[in-house]
Coordinates of C-alpha atoms and ligand atoms in Angstrom, one line a residue:
X6 CA 191.1 44.7 -110.1
X7 CA 187.7 43.2 -109.4
X8 CA 184.5 44.8 -110.6
X9 CA 183.2 45.0 -107.0
X10 CA 183.3 48.5 -105.5
X11 CA 186.4 50.1 -104.1
X12 CA 186.7 52.0 -100.8
X13 CA 189.3 54.4 -99.5
X14 CA 189.7 55.1 -95.8
X15 CA 191.5 57.8 -93.9
X16 CA 194.8 56.6 -92.4
X17 CA 198.3 57.8 -92.0
X18 CA 200.5 60.1 -94.1
X19 CA 201.3 59.2 -97.7
X20 CA 205.0 59.0 -98.5
X21 CA 207.0 57.8 -101.5
X22 CA 208.4 58.4 -104.9
X23 CA 206.4 57.0 -107.9
X24 CA 206.3 57.3 -111.7
X25 CA 203.2 58.5 -113.5
X26 CA 201.9 56.1 -116.2
X27 CA 202.5 57.1 -119.8
X28 CA 200.5 60.0 -121.2
X29 CA 197.2 58.9 -122.7
X30 CA 197.0 61.6 -125.4
X31 CA 200.5 60.9 -126.7
X32 CA 200.0 57.1 -126.4
X33 CA 197.0 57.2 -128.7
X34 CA 198.8 59.5 -131.2
X35 CA 201.9 57.3 -131.3
X36 CA 199.8 54.3 -132.3
X37 CA 197.8 56.2 -135.0
X38 CA 200.7 58.1 -136.5
X39 CA 202.8 54.9 -136.4
X40 CA 200.1 53.1 -138.4
X41 CA 199.8 56.0 -140.9
X42 CA 203.5 56.3 -141.4
X43 CA 205.7 54.3 -143.7
X44 CA 208.2 52.0 -141.9
X45 CA 208.9 51.2 -138.3
X46 CA 207.8 53.1 -135.2
X47 CA 209.0 52.1 -131.8
X48 CA 207.3 53.4 -128.7
X49 CA 208.5 53.3 -125.1
X50 CA 206.5 54.3 -122.0
X51 CA 203.2 53.6 -123.8
X52 CA 200.2 53.8 -121.5
X53 CA 198.9 50.2 -121.5
X54 CA 195.4 51.3 -120.4
X55 CA 192.2 49.9 -122.0
X56 CA 191.7 53.0 -124.1
X57 CA 195.1 52.8 -125.8
X58 CA 194.9 49.0 -126.2
X59 CA 191.6 49.6 -128.1
X60 CA 193.4 52.0 -130.4
X61 CA 196.3 49.5 -130.9
X62 CA 193.7 46.8 -131.9
X63 CA 192.1 49.4 -134.3
X64 CA 195.4 50.1 -135.9
X65 CA 195.9 46.4 -136.6
X66 CA 192.4 46.3 -138.1
X67 CA 193.4 49.1 -140.5
X68 CA 196.4 47.1 -141.7
X69 CA 199.4 48.0 -139.5
X70 CA 201.5 45.3 -137.8
X71 CA 201.3 46.2 -134.1
X72 CA 203.4 44.2 -131.6
X73 CA 204.1 44.4 -127.9
X74 CA 207.8 43.9 -127.2
X75 CA 207.9 44.5 -123.4
X76 CA 206.3 46.6 -120.7
X77 CA 205.3 49.8 -122.4
X78 CA 207.5 48.9 -125.5
X79 CA 205.6 48.6 -128.8
X80 CA 206.6 48.3 -132.4
X81 CA 204.3 49.4 -135.2
X82 CA 205.0 48.6 -138.9
X83 CA 203.0 51.2 -140.8
X84 CA 202.0 50.7 -144.4
X85 CA 201.8 54.4 -145.2
X86 CA 198.0 54.5 -145.0
X87 CA 194.9 52.6 -143.9
X88 CA 193.3 49.7 -145.6
X89 CA 189.6 48.8 -145.2
X90 CA 188.9 46.9 -141.9
X91 CA 187.0 43.7 -142.2
X92 CA 184.9 44.3 -139.1
X93 CA 183.5 46.9 -136.8
X94 CA 186.1 49.0 -134.9
X95 CA 185.3 49.0 -131.2
X96 CA 187.1 52.0 -129.5
X97 CA 185.8 51.0 -126.0
X98 CA 185.6 54.1 -123.7
X99 CA 188.0 56.3 -125.7
X100 CA 186.8 59.6 -127.2
X101 CA 190.3 60.5 -128.2
X102 CA 190.7 57.1 -129.9
X103 CA 187.6 57.2 -132.0
X104 CA 187.7 60.9 -132.9
X105 CA 191.3 60.8 -134.0
X106 CA 190.9 57.5 -135.8
X107 CA 187.9 58.8 -137.7
X108 CA 189.9 61.8 -138.8
X109 CA 192.7 59.5 -140.0
X110 CA 190.4 57.1 -141.7
X111 CA 188.6 59.9 -143.6
X112 CA 191.7 60.4 -145.7
X113 CA 191.2 57.0 -147.5
X114 CA 188.7 55.6 -149.9
X115 CA 187.6 53.0 -147.4
X116 CA 184.5 52.3 -145.4
X117 CA 184.7 51.8 -141.7
X118 CA 182.2 51.3 -138.9
X119 CA 182.9 52.5 -135.4
X120 CA 181.4 51.7 -132.0
X121 CA 182.3 51.9 -128.3
X122 CA 181.0 51.2 -124.8
X123 CA 177.8 52.7 -123.5
X124 CA 179.5 56.0 -122.5
X125 CA 181.2 56.5 -125.8
X126 CA 178.0 55.6 -127.7
X127 CA 176.3 58.5 -125.9
X128 CA 179.0 61.1 -126.7
X129 CA 178.8 63.7 -129.5
X130 CA 180.6 62.8 -132.7
X131 CA 179.0 65.6 -134.8
X132 CA 181.8 67.9 -133.8
X133 CA 184.3 65.7 -135.8
X134 CA 181.9 64.6 -138.5
X135 CA 180.9 68.1 -139.4
X136 CA 184.4 69.3 -140.6
X137 CA 185.1 65.8 -142.1
X138 CA 181.9 66.1 -144.1
X139 CA 182.9 69.6 -145.3
X140 CA 186.1 68.0 -146.6
X141 CA 184.1 65.4 -148.5
X142 CA 183.7 62.4 -146.2
X143 CA 180.3 60.8 -145.9
X144 CA 178.8 59.1 -142.9
X145 CA 175.7 57.5 -141.6
X146 CA 175.1 57.0 -137.9
X147 CA 172.6 57.4 -135.1
X148 CA 170.8 60.6 -134.1
X149 CA 173.2 63.5 -133.7
X150 CA 176.1 61.5 -135.1
X151 CA 176.2 59.1 -132.2
X152 CA 178.0 55.7 -132.5
X153 CA 177.7 53.2 -134.0
X154 CA 178.4 55.0 -137.3
X155 CA 179.9 54.2 -140.7
X156 CA 182.3 56.6 -142.3
X157 CA 183.5 56.6 -145.9
X158 CA 186.4 58.8 -146.9
X159 CA 188.8 59.5 -149.7
X160 CA 189.3 62.4 -152.3
X161 CA 189.1 65.0 -149.5
X162 CA 189.1 68.8 -150.2
X163 CA 191.2 71.1 -148.1
X164 CA 189.6 73.1 -145.3
X165 CA 190.1 76.2 -143.2
X166 CA 188.3 75.4 -140.0
X167 CA 187.7 77.6 -136.9
X168 CA 187.1 75.4 -133.9
X169 CA 183.6 76.0 -132.4
X170 CA 184.8 74.6 -129.1
X171 CA 188.2 74.2 -127.4
X172 CA 188.9 70.6 -128.4
X173 CA 192.2 69.0 -129.3
X174 CA 190.4 66.0 -130.5
X175 CA 188.5 67.9 -133.1
X176 CA 191.6 69.8 -134.1
X177 CA 193.5 66.5 -134.4
X178 CA 190.8 64.8 -136.5
X179 CA 191.0 67.7 -139.0
X180 CA 194.8 67.6 -139.1
X181 CA 194.9 63.9 -139.6
X182 CA 192.3 64.0 -142.4
X183 CA 194.3 66.9 -143.8
X184 CA 197.3 64.6 -144.4
X185 CA 195.3 63.4 -147.5
X186 CA 193.4 66.5 -148.5
X187 CA 193.9 68.5 -151.6
X188 CA 195.4 71.8 -150.6
X189 CA 196.0 70.7 -147.0
X190 CA 194.1 72.1 -144.0
X191 CA 194.3 75.0 -141.6
X192 CA 192.7 74.9 -138.1
X193 CA 192.1 78.1 -136.2
X194 CA 191.9 77.9 -132.4
X195 CA 190.3 80.8 -130.5
X196 CA 191.8 79.1 -127.4
X197 CA 194.9 77.0 -127.7
X198 CA 194.5 73.3 -126.8
X199 CA 197.0 70.5 -126.2
X200 CA 199.4 70.4 -129.2
X201 CA 200.6 66.8 -129.1
X202 CA 199.4 66.1 -132.6
X203 CA 201.3 69.0 -134.1
X204 CA 204.5 68.1 -132.2
X205 CA 204.2 64.4 -133.1
X206 CA 203.4 65.1 -136.8
X207 CA 206.7 67.0 -136.9
X208 CA 208.5 64.2 -135.3
X209 CA 207.2 61.9 -138.0
X210 CA 208.6 64.3 -140.7
X211 CA 205.6 66.5 -141.5
X212 CA 205.7 70.2 -141.9
X213 CA 203.2 71.9 -139.5
X214 CA 203.1 75.7 -139.4
X215 CA 201.9 77.3 -136.2
X216 CA 201.3 81.1 -135.8
X217 CA 199.5 83.2 -133.2
X218 CA 197.6 86.1 -134.8
X219 CA 195.7 88.9 -133.1
X220 CA 192.3 89.8 -134.4
X221 CA 189.9 92.1 -132.6
X222 CA 192.2 92.2 -129.5
X223 CA 192.0 88.4 -129.2
X224 CA 194.8 85.9 -130.1
X225 CA 194.0 83.0 -132.4
X226 CA 196.3 80.1 -133.1
X227 CA 196.6 79.2 -136.7
X228 CA 197.8 75.6 -137.4
X229 CA 198.5 74.9 -141.1
X230 CA 199.3 71.5 -142.6
X231 CA 200.4 72.0 -146.2
X232 CA 199.3 69.5 -148.8
X233 CA 201.3 66.3 -149.5
X234 CA 203.0 65.6 -146.1
X235 CA 204.5 62.2 -145.8
X236 CA 205.0 60.4 -142.4
X237 CA 208.0 58.2 -141.7
X238 CA 208.2 55.9 -138.7
X239 CA 210.2 57.1 -135.8
X240 CA 210.9 56.5 -132.1
X241 CA 208.5 57.9 -129.5
X242 CA 209.3 58.1 -125.8
X243 CA 206.0 58.8 -124.0
X244 CA 206.4 60.9 -120.8
X245 CA 204.3 60.6 -117.7
X246 CA 200.7 61.8 -117.8
X247 CA 200.1 65.0 -115.8
X248 CA 196.4 64.1 -115.7
X249 CA 197.2 60.9 -113.9
X250 CA 200.0 62.4 -111.8
X251 CA 197.3 64.8 -110.5
X252 CA 195.8 62.0 -108.3
X253 CA 198.7 61.1 -106.0
X254 CA 199.9 64.7 -106.0
X255 CA 196.6 66.1 -104.7
X256 CA 196.4 63.2 -102.2
X257 CA 199.8 64.4 -100.9
X258 CA 198.5 67.9 -100.5
X259 CA 195.4 67.0 -98.5
X260 CA 196.5 64.1 -96.3
X261 CA 198.2 65.5 -93.2
X262 CA 202.0 64.8 -93.0
X263 CA 202.3 63.6 -96.6
X264 CA 205.2 64.0 -99.0
X265 CA 204.7 62.4 -102.5
X266 CA 207.0 62.7 -105.5
X267 CA 205.9 61.8 -109.0
X268 CA 208.8 61.5 -111.4
X269 CA 208.8 62.1 -115.1
X270 CA 205.7 64.2 -115.5
X271 CA 205.1 66.0 -118.8
X272 CA 205.1 69.7 -118.3
X273 CA 203.7 70.9 -121.6
X274 CA 202.1 74.3 -120.6
X275 CA 198.9 73.3 -122.4
X276 CA 198.5 70.5 -119.9
X277 CA 199.6 72.0 -116.6
X278 CA 196.8 74.3 -115.6
X279 CA 196.0 72.2 -112.5
X280 CA 199.6 72.7 -111.1
X281 CA 199.4 76.5 -111.7
X282 CA 196.0 76.6 -109.9
X283 CA 197.2 74.5 -107.0
X284 CA 200.2 76.8 -106.6
X285 CA 197.8 79.8 -106.5
X286 CA 195.9 77.9 -103.8
X287 CA 199.1 77.9 -101.7
X288 CA 200.1 74.3 -102.4
X289 CA 203.6 73.2 -101.5
X290 CA 204.3 71.8 -104.9
X291 CA 207.9 71.8 -106.2
X292 CA 209.0 70.9 -109.7
X293 CA 212.6 69.7 -110.0
X294 CA 214.9 68.0 -112.5
X295 CA 213.3 69.7 -115.5
X296 CA 214.6 68.1 -118.7
X297 CA 213.5 67.4 -122.3
X298 CA 212.3 64.0 -123.5
X299 CA 211.0 63.4 -127.1
X300 CA 210.3 67.1 -127.6
X301 CA 208.4 67.6 -124.4
X302 CA 209.6 69.1 -121.1
X303 CA 209.3 66.7 -118.2
X304 CA 210.1 67.1 -114.5
X305 CA 209.6 65.5 -111.1
X306 CA 206.9 67.0 -108.9
X307 CA 206.8 66.8 -105.1
X308 CA 203.7 67.6 -103.1
X309 CA 203.7 68.1 -99.4
X310 CA 200.7 68.5 -97.2
X311 CA 199.5 72.1 -97.4
X312 CA 197.0 74.5 -96.1
X313 CA 195.1 75.5 -99.2
X314 CA 192.9 78.5 -99.9
X315 CA 190.0 78.8 -102.3
X316 CA 190.6 80.6 -105.6
X317 CA 188.8 81.8 -108.7
X318 CA 190.1 79.7 -111.6
X319 CA 190.4 81.9 -114.8
X320 CA 188.0 80.4 -117.3
X321 CA 190.6 80.8 -120.1
X322 CA 192.7 78.2 -118.3
X323 CA 190.1 75.5 -118.8
X324 CA 191.7 73.9 -122.0
X325 CA 195.0 73.4 -120.1
X326 CA 193.3 71.4 -117.3
X327 CA 189.9 70.2 -118.6
X328 CA 190.3 66.7 -117.3
X329 CA 191.6 67.9 -113.9
X330 CA 188.6 69.8 -112.6
X331 CA 187.2 66.7 -110.7
X332 CA 190.4 66.3 -108.7
X333 CA 190.8 70.1 -108.3
X334 CA 187.3 70.1 -106.8
X335 CA 188.5 67.5 -104.3
X336 CA 191.5 69.7 -103.4
X337 CA 189.0 72.7 -103.2
X338 CA 186.9 70.8 -100.7
X339 CA 189.8 70.8 -98.2
X340 CA 190.7 74.5 -98.8
X341 CA 189.8 77.6 -96.9
X342 CA 186.9 79.3 -98.7
X343 CA 185.2 78.8 -102.0
X344 CA 186.9 77.8 -105.3
X345 CA 185.1 79.1 -108.4
X346 CA 185.4 77.1 -111.6
X347 CA 183.7 78.6 -114.7
X348 CA 183.9 78.2 -118.5
X349 CA 184.0 74.4 -118.1
X350 CA 180.8 73.4 -120.1
X351 CA 182.9 70.9 -122.0
X352 CA 183.1 68.8 -118.9
X353 CA 179.5 67.8 -119.4
X354 CA 180.4 65.8 -122.6
X355 CA 183.3 63.8 -121.3
X356 CA 183.2 60.2 -120.3
X357 CA 180.3 61.3 -118.1
X358 CA 178.7 64.7 -117.2
X359 CA 181.6 65.5 -115.0
X360 CA 180.1 68.7 -113.5
X361 CA 177.0 66.8 -112.3
X362 CA 178.9 63.8 -111.0
X363 CA 181.6 65.8 -109.3
X364 CA 178.9 67.9 -107.6
X365 CA 176.9 64.8 -106.6
X366 CA 179.9 62.9 -105.3
X367 CA 181.2 65.8 -103.2
X368 CA 177.7 66.5 -101.9
X369 CA 177.4 62.8 -100.9
X370 CA 180.6 63.4 -98.9
X371 CA 179.2 66.4 -97.0
X372 CA 180.8 69.1 -99.2
X373 CA 178.8 72.2 -100.3
X374 CA 178.9 72.5 -104.1
X375 CA 176.9 74.9 -106.3
X376 CA 176.4 73.6 -109.8
X377 CA 176.0 76.0 -112.7
X378 CA 175.3 75.2 -116.4
X379 CA 179.0 75.8 -117.3
X380 CA 180.7 75.8 -113.9
X381 CA 180.7 74.9 -110.2
X382 CA 181.7 76.4 -106.9
X383 CA 183.1 74.2 -104.2
X384 CA 183.0 75.6 -100.7
X385 CA 186.1 74.4 -98.8
X386 CA 185.7 73.3 -95.2
X387 CA 189.2 74.2 -93.8
X388 CA 188.2 77.8 -92.8
X389 CA 185.3 76.4 -90.9
X390 CA 187.9 74.4 -89.0
X391 CA 186.3 71.1 -89.7
X392 CA 187.4 68.4 -92.1
X393 CA 185.5 66.9 -95.0
X394 CA 183.0 64.3 -93.7
X395 CA 183.3 61.7 -96.5
X396 CA 181.2 58.6 -95.9
X397 CA 179.4 58.7 -99.3
X398 CA 178.9 56.0 -101.9
X399 CA 179.9 57.7 -105.2
X400 CA 178.2 56.7 -108.4
X401 CA 180.8 57.0 -111.1
X402 CA 178.7 56.1 -114.2
X403 CA 181.8 54.3 -115.4
X404 CA 184.0 57.4 -115.4
X405 CA 187.6 56.7 -114.4
X406 CA 188.4 60.2 -113.3
X407 CA 185.3 60.5 -111.1
X408 CA 186.3 57.2 -109.4
X409 CA 189.9 58.2 -108.8
X410 CA 189.0 61.7 -107.5
X411 CA 186.6 60.5 -104.9
X412 CA 189.0 57.7 -103.8
X413 CA 191.6 60.4 -103.2
X414 CA 189.0 62.4 -101.2
X415 CA 188.4 59.3 -98.9
X416 CA 192.1 59.2 -97.9
X417 CA 191.7 62.6 -96.2
X418 CA 188.1 62.6 -95.1
X419 CA 186.7 61.6 -91.7
X420 CA 184.9 58.5 -93.0
X421 CA 185.7 56.1 -95.8
X422 CA 184.4 56.8 -99.3
X423 CA 183.2 54.0 -101.6
X424 CA 183.0 54.2 -105.4
X425 CA 181.2 51.9 -107.9
X426 CA 182.6 50.5 -111.2
X427 CA 186.3 50.9 -110.2
X428 CA 187.3 48.6 -113.1
X429 CA 187.0 51.7 -115.4
X430 CA 190.1 53.1 -113.8
X431 CA 192.1 50.8 -116.0
X432 CA 191.1 52.9 -119.1
X433 CA 193.7 55.5 -118.1
X434 CA 195.6 54.4 -115.0
X435 CA 195.8 50.6 -114.7
X436 CA 198.2 50.7 -111.7
X437 CA 196.3 53.3 -109.7
X438 CA 195.3 51.1 -106.8
X439 CA 198.7 49.5 -106.3
X440 CA 200.5 52.9 -106.6
X441 CA 198.2 54.5 -104.0
X442 CA 198.6 51.6 -101.7
X443 CA 202.4 51.8 -102.2
X444 CA 202.3 55.4 -100.9
X445 CA 200.3 54.2 -97.8
X446 CA 196.8 54.9 -99.0
X447 CA 194.1 52.6 -97.5
X448 CA 192.3 51.3 -100.6
X449 CA 190.3 48.1 -100.2
X450 CA 187.4 46.3 -102.0
X451 CA 184.1 47.6 -100.9
Ligands
S3P522 C1 192.3 64.9 -125.4 C2 191.6 66.1 -125.5 C3 190.6 66.5 -124.5 C4 190.7 65.6 -123.2 C5 190.9 64.2 -123.5 C6 192.1 63.9 -124.3 C7 193.3 64.6 -126.5 O1 189.3 66.3 -125.1 O2 189.6 65.8 -122.4 O3 191.0 63.4 -122.3 O4 194.1 63.6 -126.3 O5 193.2 65.2 -127.6 P1 188.6 67.4 -126.0 O6 189.4 67.5 -127.2 O7 187.3 66.9 -126.3 O8 188.6 68.6 -125.2

């Protein structure tokens, strides 16, 4: 894909059966756990996006042998731990990559320096450094723990840590550090977040104890990793990423006459809040062929053009769809009435400030959006009996999901929509443009 802009134009119906790319969260974790483990790990279905490739390079820098054997097929020879990297670790655009790797690296008496692209260098790392420092790791970095920063680990103490924000990345960093902490670790989640680290640690042979406990009328998830867990290499089959499947599926819902099926989508309930919400909006979304693959439920999802209605999204659903609000906002633009999204302040510290950029992008396309500090309301146009105008140039600030969301909008709007910096789509969905074109979507260079 060139670094020129991309444009999507309204055209005919979208039709076809496609596969979602491998799940980004599981792909990062398979590389990191493979490198921490002893012996051989083989991975199939790995997402070969820029973010995961940066993690693969990082694992080689920490001493693992990492080899690509074919499309999505990788072999990692772990040495049962990390050795000191000879140079700076560049995690590119990947918050998941750098935060999980810092957690893993903290378990060893080595010094490592991390950096990333402009977006990653602006993102808060204090949320991970704070618990790691309580365990005994030391670090030096820029103001508020921004990258580049240097971390020194080893001889960690155990920790019981209540997450101050709903973040699977922070939980995972503590658990990975906990593999080498005296007394193990316990993470307490006031809101359950994606549990791929827990599941994959078990697949690599670790004992992870998970219990929901009620206190003061509220349920807290306790995740305990007892001391002395050893990881052994294994086989990981990465299922399709629901966060990526969201784009062709929403396109199918909003482009008249469409029918789009995405096969092999992971259905872990801590990831599928978008599909629940779309069903509540009246979407014709059908899940078939449910099956288990590598400890995760997967299924095929078919989306047919639907008349959607606006809804109030329960704030407690946010952790199960935090990356999907930009594309939900696009679906909401085509719905009948307002869609209210609250409790999503975490969106402001993603690859970009996604509340601000979603609101600005939709407004540039003629959609009414009210922005709040921790939420937004999108006023759908269908009830007014007029379609979304489109026609905007959307500034993505290098955010892949902002780019893909607005390109989907352009397929159903009155006028074409252009986005800048489309090269960043390759961080999570390298085949996006070809896949959408294969369905009949009019995507061209701008
Ligand atoms: C991820 C967790 C989420 C999500 C990110 C992937 C993960 O981030 O936004 O894309 O793989 O653990 P937070 O943990 O910051 O919510």
